[in-house]
Short mmCIF file of C-alpha atoms in Angstrom, two decimals:
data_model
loop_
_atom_site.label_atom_id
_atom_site.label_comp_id
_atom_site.label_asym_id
_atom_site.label_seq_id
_atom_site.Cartn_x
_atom_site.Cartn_y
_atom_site.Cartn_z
CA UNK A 99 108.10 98.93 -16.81
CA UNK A 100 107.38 95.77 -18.47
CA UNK A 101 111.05 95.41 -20.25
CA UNK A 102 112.58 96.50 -16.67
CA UNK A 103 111.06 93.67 -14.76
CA UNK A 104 111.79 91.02 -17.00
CA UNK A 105 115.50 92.35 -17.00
CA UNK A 106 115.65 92.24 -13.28
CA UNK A 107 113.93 88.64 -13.18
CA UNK A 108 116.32 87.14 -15.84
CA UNK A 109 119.61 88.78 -14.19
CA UNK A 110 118.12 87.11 -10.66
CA UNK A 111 117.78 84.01 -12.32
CA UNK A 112 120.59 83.66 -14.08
CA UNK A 113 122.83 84.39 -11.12
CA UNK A 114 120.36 81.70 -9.08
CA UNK A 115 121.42 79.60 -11.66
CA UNK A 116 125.12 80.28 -11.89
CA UNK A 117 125.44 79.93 -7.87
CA UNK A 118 123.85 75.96 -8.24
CA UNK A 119 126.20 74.88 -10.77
CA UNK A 120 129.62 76.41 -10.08
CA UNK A 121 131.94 74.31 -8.69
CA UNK A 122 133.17 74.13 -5.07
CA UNK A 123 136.32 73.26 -5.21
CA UNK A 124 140.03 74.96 -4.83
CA UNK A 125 142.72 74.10 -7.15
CA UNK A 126 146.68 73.75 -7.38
CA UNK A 127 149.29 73.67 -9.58
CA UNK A 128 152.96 74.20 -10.38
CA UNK A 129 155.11 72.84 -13.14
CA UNK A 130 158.78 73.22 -13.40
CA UNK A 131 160.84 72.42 -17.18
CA UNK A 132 162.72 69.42 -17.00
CA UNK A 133 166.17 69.18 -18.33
CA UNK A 134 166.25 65.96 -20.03
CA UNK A 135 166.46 62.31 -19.86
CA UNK A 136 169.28 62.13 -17.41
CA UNK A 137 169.25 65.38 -15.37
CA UNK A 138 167.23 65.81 -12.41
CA UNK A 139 166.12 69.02 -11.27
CA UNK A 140 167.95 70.53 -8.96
CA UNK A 141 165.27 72.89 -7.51
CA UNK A 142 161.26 72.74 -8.18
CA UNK A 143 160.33 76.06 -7.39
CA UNK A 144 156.94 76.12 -8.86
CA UNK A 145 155.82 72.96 -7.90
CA UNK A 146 157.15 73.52 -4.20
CA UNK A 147 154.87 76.83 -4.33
CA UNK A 148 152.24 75.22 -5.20
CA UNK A 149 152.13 72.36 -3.00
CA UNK A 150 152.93 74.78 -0.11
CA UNK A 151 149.54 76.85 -0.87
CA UNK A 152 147.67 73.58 -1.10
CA UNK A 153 149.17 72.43 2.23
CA UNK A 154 148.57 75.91 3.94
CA UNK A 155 144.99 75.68 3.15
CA UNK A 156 144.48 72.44 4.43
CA UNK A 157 144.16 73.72 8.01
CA UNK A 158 143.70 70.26 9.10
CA UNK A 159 146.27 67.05 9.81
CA UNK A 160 147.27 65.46 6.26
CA UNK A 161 149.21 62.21 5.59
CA UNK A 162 151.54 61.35 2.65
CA UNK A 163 152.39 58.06 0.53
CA UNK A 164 156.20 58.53 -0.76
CA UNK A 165 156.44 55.09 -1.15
CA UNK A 166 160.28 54.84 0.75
CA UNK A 167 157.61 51.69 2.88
CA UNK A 168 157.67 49.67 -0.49
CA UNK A 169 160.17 47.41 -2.37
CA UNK A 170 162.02 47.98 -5.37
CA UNK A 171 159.69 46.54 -8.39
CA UNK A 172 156.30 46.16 -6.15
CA UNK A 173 153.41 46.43 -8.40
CA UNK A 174 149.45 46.74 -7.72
CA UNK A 175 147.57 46.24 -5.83
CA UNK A 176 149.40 48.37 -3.34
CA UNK A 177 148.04 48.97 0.69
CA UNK A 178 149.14 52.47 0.91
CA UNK A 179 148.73 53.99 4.88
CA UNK A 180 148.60 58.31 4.68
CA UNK A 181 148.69 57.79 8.76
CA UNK A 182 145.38 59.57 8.20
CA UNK A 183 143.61 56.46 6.92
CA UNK A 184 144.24 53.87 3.99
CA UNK A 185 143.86 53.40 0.65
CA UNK A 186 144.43 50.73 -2.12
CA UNK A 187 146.00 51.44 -5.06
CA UNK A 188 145.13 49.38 -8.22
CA UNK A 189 145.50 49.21 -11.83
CA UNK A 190 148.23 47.11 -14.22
CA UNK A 191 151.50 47.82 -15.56
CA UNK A 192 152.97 50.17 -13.36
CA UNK A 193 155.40 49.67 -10.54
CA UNK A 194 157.58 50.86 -7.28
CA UNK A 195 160.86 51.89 -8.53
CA UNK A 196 163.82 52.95 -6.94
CA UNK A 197 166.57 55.55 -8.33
CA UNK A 198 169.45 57.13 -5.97
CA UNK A 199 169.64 60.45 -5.36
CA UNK A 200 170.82 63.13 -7.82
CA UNK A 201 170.02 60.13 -10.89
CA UNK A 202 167.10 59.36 -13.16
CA UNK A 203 166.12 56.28 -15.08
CA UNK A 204 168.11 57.43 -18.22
CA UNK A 205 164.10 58.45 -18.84
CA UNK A 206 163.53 61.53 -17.13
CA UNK A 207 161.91 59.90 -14.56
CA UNK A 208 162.92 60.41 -10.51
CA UNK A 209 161.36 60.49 -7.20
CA UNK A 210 160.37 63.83 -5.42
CA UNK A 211 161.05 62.83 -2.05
CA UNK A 212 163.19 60.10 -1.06
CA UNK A 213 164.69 57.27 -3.80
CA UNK A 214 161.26 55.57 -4.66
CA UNK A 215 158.19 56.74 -6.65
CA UNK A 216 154.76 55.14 -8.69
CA UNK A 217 156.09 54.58 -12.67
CA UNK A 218 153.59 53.84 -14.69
CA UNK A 219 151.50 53.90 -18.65
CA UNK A 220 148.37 52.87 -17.58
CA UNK A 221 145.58 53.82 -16.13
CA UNK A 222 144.89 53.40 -11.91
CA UNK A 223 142.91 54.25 -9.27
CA UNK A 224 143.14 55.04 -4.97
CA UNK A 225 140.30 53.97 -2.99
CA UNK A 226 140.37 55.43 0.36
CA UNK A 227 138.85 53.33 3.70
CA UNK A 228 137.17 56.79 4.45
CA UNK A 229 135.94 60.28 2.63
CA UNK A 230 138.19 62.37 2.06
CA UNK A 231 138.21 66.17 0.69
CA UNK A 232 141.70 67.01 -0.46
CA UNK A 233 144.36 65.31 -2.67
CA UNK A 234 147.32 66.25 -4.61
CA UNK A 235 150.31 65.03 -5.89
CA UNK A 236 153.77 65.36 -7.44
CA UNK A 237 153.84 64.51 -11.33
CA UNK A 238 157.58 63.53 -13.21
CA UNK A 239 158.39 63.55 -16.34
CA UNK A 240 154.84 64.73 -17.90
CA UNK A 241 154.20 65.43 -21.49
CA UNK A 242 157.55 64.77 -22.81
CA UNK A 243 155.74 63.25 -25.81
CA UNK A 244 151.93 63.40 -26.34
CA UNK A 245 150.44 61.78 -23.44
CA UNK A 246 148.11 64.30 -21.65
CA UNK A 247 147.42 62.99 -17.69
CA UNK A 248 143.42 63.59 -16.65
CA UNK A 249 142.51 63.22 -12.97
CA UNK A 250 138.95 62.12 -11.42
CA UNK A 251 138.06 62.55 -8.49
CA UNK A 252 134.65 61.04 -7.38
CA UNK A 253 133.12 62.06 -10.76
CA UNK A 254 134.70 65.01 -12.03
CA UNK A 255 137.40 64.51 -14.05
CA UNK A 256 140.19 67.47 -14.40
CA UNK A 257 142.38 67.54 -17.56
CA UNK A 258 145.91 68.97 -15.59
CA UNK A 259 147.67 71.61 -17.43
CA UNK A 260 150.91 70.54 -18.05
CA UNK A 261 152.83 70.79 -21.05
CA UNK A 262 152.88 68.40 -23.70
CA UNK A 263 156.05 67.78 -25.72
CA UNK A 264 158.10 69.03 -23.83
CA UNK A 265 161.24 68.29 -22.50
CA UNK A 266 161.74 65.08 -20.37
CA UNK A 267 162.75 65.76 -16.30
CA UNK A 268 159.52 67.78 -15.78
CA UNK A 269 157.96 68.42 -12.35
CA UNK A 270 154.37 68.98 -11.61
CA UNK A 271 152.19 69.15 -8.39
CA UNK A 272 148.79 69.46 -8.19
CA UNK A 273 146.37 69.11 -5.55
CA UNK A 274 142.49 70.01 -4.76
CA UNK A 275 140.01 70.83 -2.31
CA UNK A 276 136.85 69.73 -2.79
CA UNK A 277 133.12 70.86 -0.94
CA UNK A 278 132.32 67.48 -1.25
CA UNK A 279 133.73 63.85 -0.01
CA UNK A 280 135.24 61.76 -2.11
CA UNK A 281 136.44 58.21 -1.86
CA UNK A 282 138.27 57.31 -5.11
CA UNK A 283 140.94 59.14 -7.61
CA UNK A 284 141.93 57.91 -10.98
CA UNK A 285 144.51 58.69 -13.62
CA UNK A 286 144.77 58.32 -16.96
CA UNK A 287 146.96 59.09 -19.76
CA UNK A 288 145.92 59.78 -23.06
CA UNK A 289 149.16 58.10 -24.77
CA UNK A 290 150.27 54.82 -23.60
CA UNK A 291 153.65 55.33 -25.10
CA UNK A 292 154.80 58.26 -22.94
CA UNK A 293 155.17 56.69 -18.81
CA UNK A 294 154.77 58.80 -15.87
CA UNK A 295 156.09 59.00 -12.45
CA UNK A 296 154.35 59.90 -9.50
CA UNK A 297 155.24 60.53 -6.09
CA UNK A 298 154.34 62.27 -2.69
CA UNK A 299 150.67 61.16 -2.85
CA UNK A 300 148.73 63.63 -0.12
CA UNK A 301 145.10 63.30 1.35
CA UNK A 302 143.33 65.30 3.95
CA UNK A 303 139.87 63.23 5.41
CA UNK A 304 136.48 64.96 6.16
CA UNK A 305 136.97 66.91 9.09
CA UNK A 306 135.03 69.95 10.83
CA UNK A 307 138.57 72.05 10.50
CA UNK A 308 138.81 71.93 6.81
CA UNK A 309 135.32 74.53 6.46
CA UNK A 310 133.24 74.33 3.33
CA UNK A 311 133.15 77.75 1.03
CA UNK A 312 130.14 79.53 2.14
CA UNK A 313 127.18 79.65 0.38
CA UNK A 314 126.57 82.34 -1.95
CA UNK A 315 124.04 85.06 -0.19
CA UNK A 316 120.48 84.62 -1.26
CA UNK A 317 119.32 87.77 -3.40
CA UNK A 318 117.24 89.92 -1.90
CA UNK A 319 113.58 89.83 -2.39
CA UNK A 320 113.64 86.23 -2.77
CA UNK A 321 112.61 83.01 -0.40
CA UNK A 322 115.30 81.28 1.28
CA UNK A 323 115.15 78.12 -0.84
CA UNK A 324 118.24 76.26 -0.95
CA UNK A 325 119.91 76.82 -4.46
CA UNK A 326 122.12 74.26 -4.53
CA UNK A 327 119.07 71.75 -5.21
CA UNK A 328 118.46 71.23 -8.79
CA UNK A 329 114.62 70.85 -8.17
CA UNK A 330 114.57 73.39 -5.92
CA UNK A 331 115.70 76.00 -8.23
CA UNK A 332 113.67 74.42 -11.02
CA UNK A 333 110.62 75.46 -8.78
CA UNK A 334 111.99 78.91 -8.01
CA UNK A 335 112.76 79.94 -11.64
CA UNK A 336 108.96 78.71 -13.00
CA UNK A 337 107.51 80.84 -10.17
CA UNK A 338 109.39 83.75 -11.39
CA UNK A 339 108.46 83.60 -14.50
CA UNK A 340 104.84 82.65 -13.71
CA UNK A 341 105.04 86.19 -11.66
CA UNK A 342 106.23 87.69 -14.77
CA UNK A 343 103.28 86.79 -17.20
CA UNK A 344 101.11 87.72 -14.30
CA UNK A 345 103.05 91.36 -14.33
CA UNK A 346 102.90 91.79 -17.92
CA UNK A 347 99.32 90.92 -18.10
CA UNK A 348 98.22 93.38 -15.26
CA UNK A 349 100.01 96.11 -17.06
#
């Protein structure tokens, strides 16, 4: 009797416990081999995939930076507009550069859309006018030598999957949903010697048609205290266990 309660008490609040941490949040990504320094792809399959389930699940009105508005050689501070709302992107040494179609910079970098795209080895940020809760992005010529790319947004930061040495030309996207607002992303790059393009920036704002995932279902038997507060759950866990030396000592 004893060793069955405590069983059904820990499994209850383990999974009370599991439901307030996990993250809300959808990710997605796609990455498609490059071909080297001077070859463009010629089709992205898997990043088109992916940014086409991202976009799907938007279910709301989206804007996107492909910087085609900007000159040749502009550098930060940028004013980018997603026609959604604003942003400002900052952060040194990287730059607006323009390539025609069906080239590369001799460096396996290239835009995804149009003849311009963000180069860059350093580290920068977006800061948005307004919340937003979705964000994702095109990624060129990733990983080629030993630079891994880590994104933040708000303040979790996401290490993104690509590969790393591989061969130059690649194409990534990746994009996320988030429960919760956010107003700035950042990237960095773990190797200043190996320079990444970026293109195709896309935001979604806070809006009633993009719903939250639904809360996990409270267990039964139990108040209906929200779990997502950390002191909350704190409170429910030492009463369970306070009913549990009280069980044990009846019996």
């Amino acid at each position: 009797m004893k060793l069955k309660l405590m069983q059904q008490l820990s499994a209850l609040a383990l999974a009370l416990g599991l439901a307030a941490s996990a993250q809300a949040q959808q990710t997605f990504f796609g990455e498609d081999t490059g071909q080297g320094d001077t070859t463009p792809l010629a089709s992205t399959p898997n990043a088109d995939q992916a940014r086409a389930n991202f976009l799907a699940a938007l279910a709301t009105s989206f804007g996107t930076e492909d910087f085609e508005g900007f000159d040749d050689a502009d550098v930060a501070p940028l004013v980018v507009d997603f026609t959604v709302g604003t942003a400002t992107l900052t952060g040194g040494g990287g730059f607006v550069e323009e390539i025609a179609m069906g080239l590369t910079n001799n460096d396996g970098r290239y835009p995804t859309s149009g003849t311009k795209y963000w180069d860059t080895d350093r580290n920068f940020t977006i800061t948005f006018s307004e919340p937003i809760r979705a964000f994702g992005f095109s990624g060129i010529d990733m990983g080629d030598f030993n630079g891994r790319l880590s994104f933040t947004y708000g303040s979790e930061i996401i290490d993104i999957p690509h590969t790393v040495n591989g061969v130059s030309g690649s194409v990534l996207f990746f994009g996320i949903i988030a429960d919760d607002p956010f107003t700035t992303v950042s990237f960095a790059n773990s190797d200043a010697g190996d320079v990444f393009g970026f293109d195709d920036f896309t935001v979604a704002r806070l809006r009633d048609d993009i719903p939250p995932p639904p809360p996990p279902p409270t267990p039964r038997g139990t108040a209906d205290i929200p779990v997502d507060n950390p002191f909350a759950l704190g409170i429910l866990i030492l009463l369970l266990c306070t009913f549990a030396a009280y069980a044990i000592r009846r019996d």
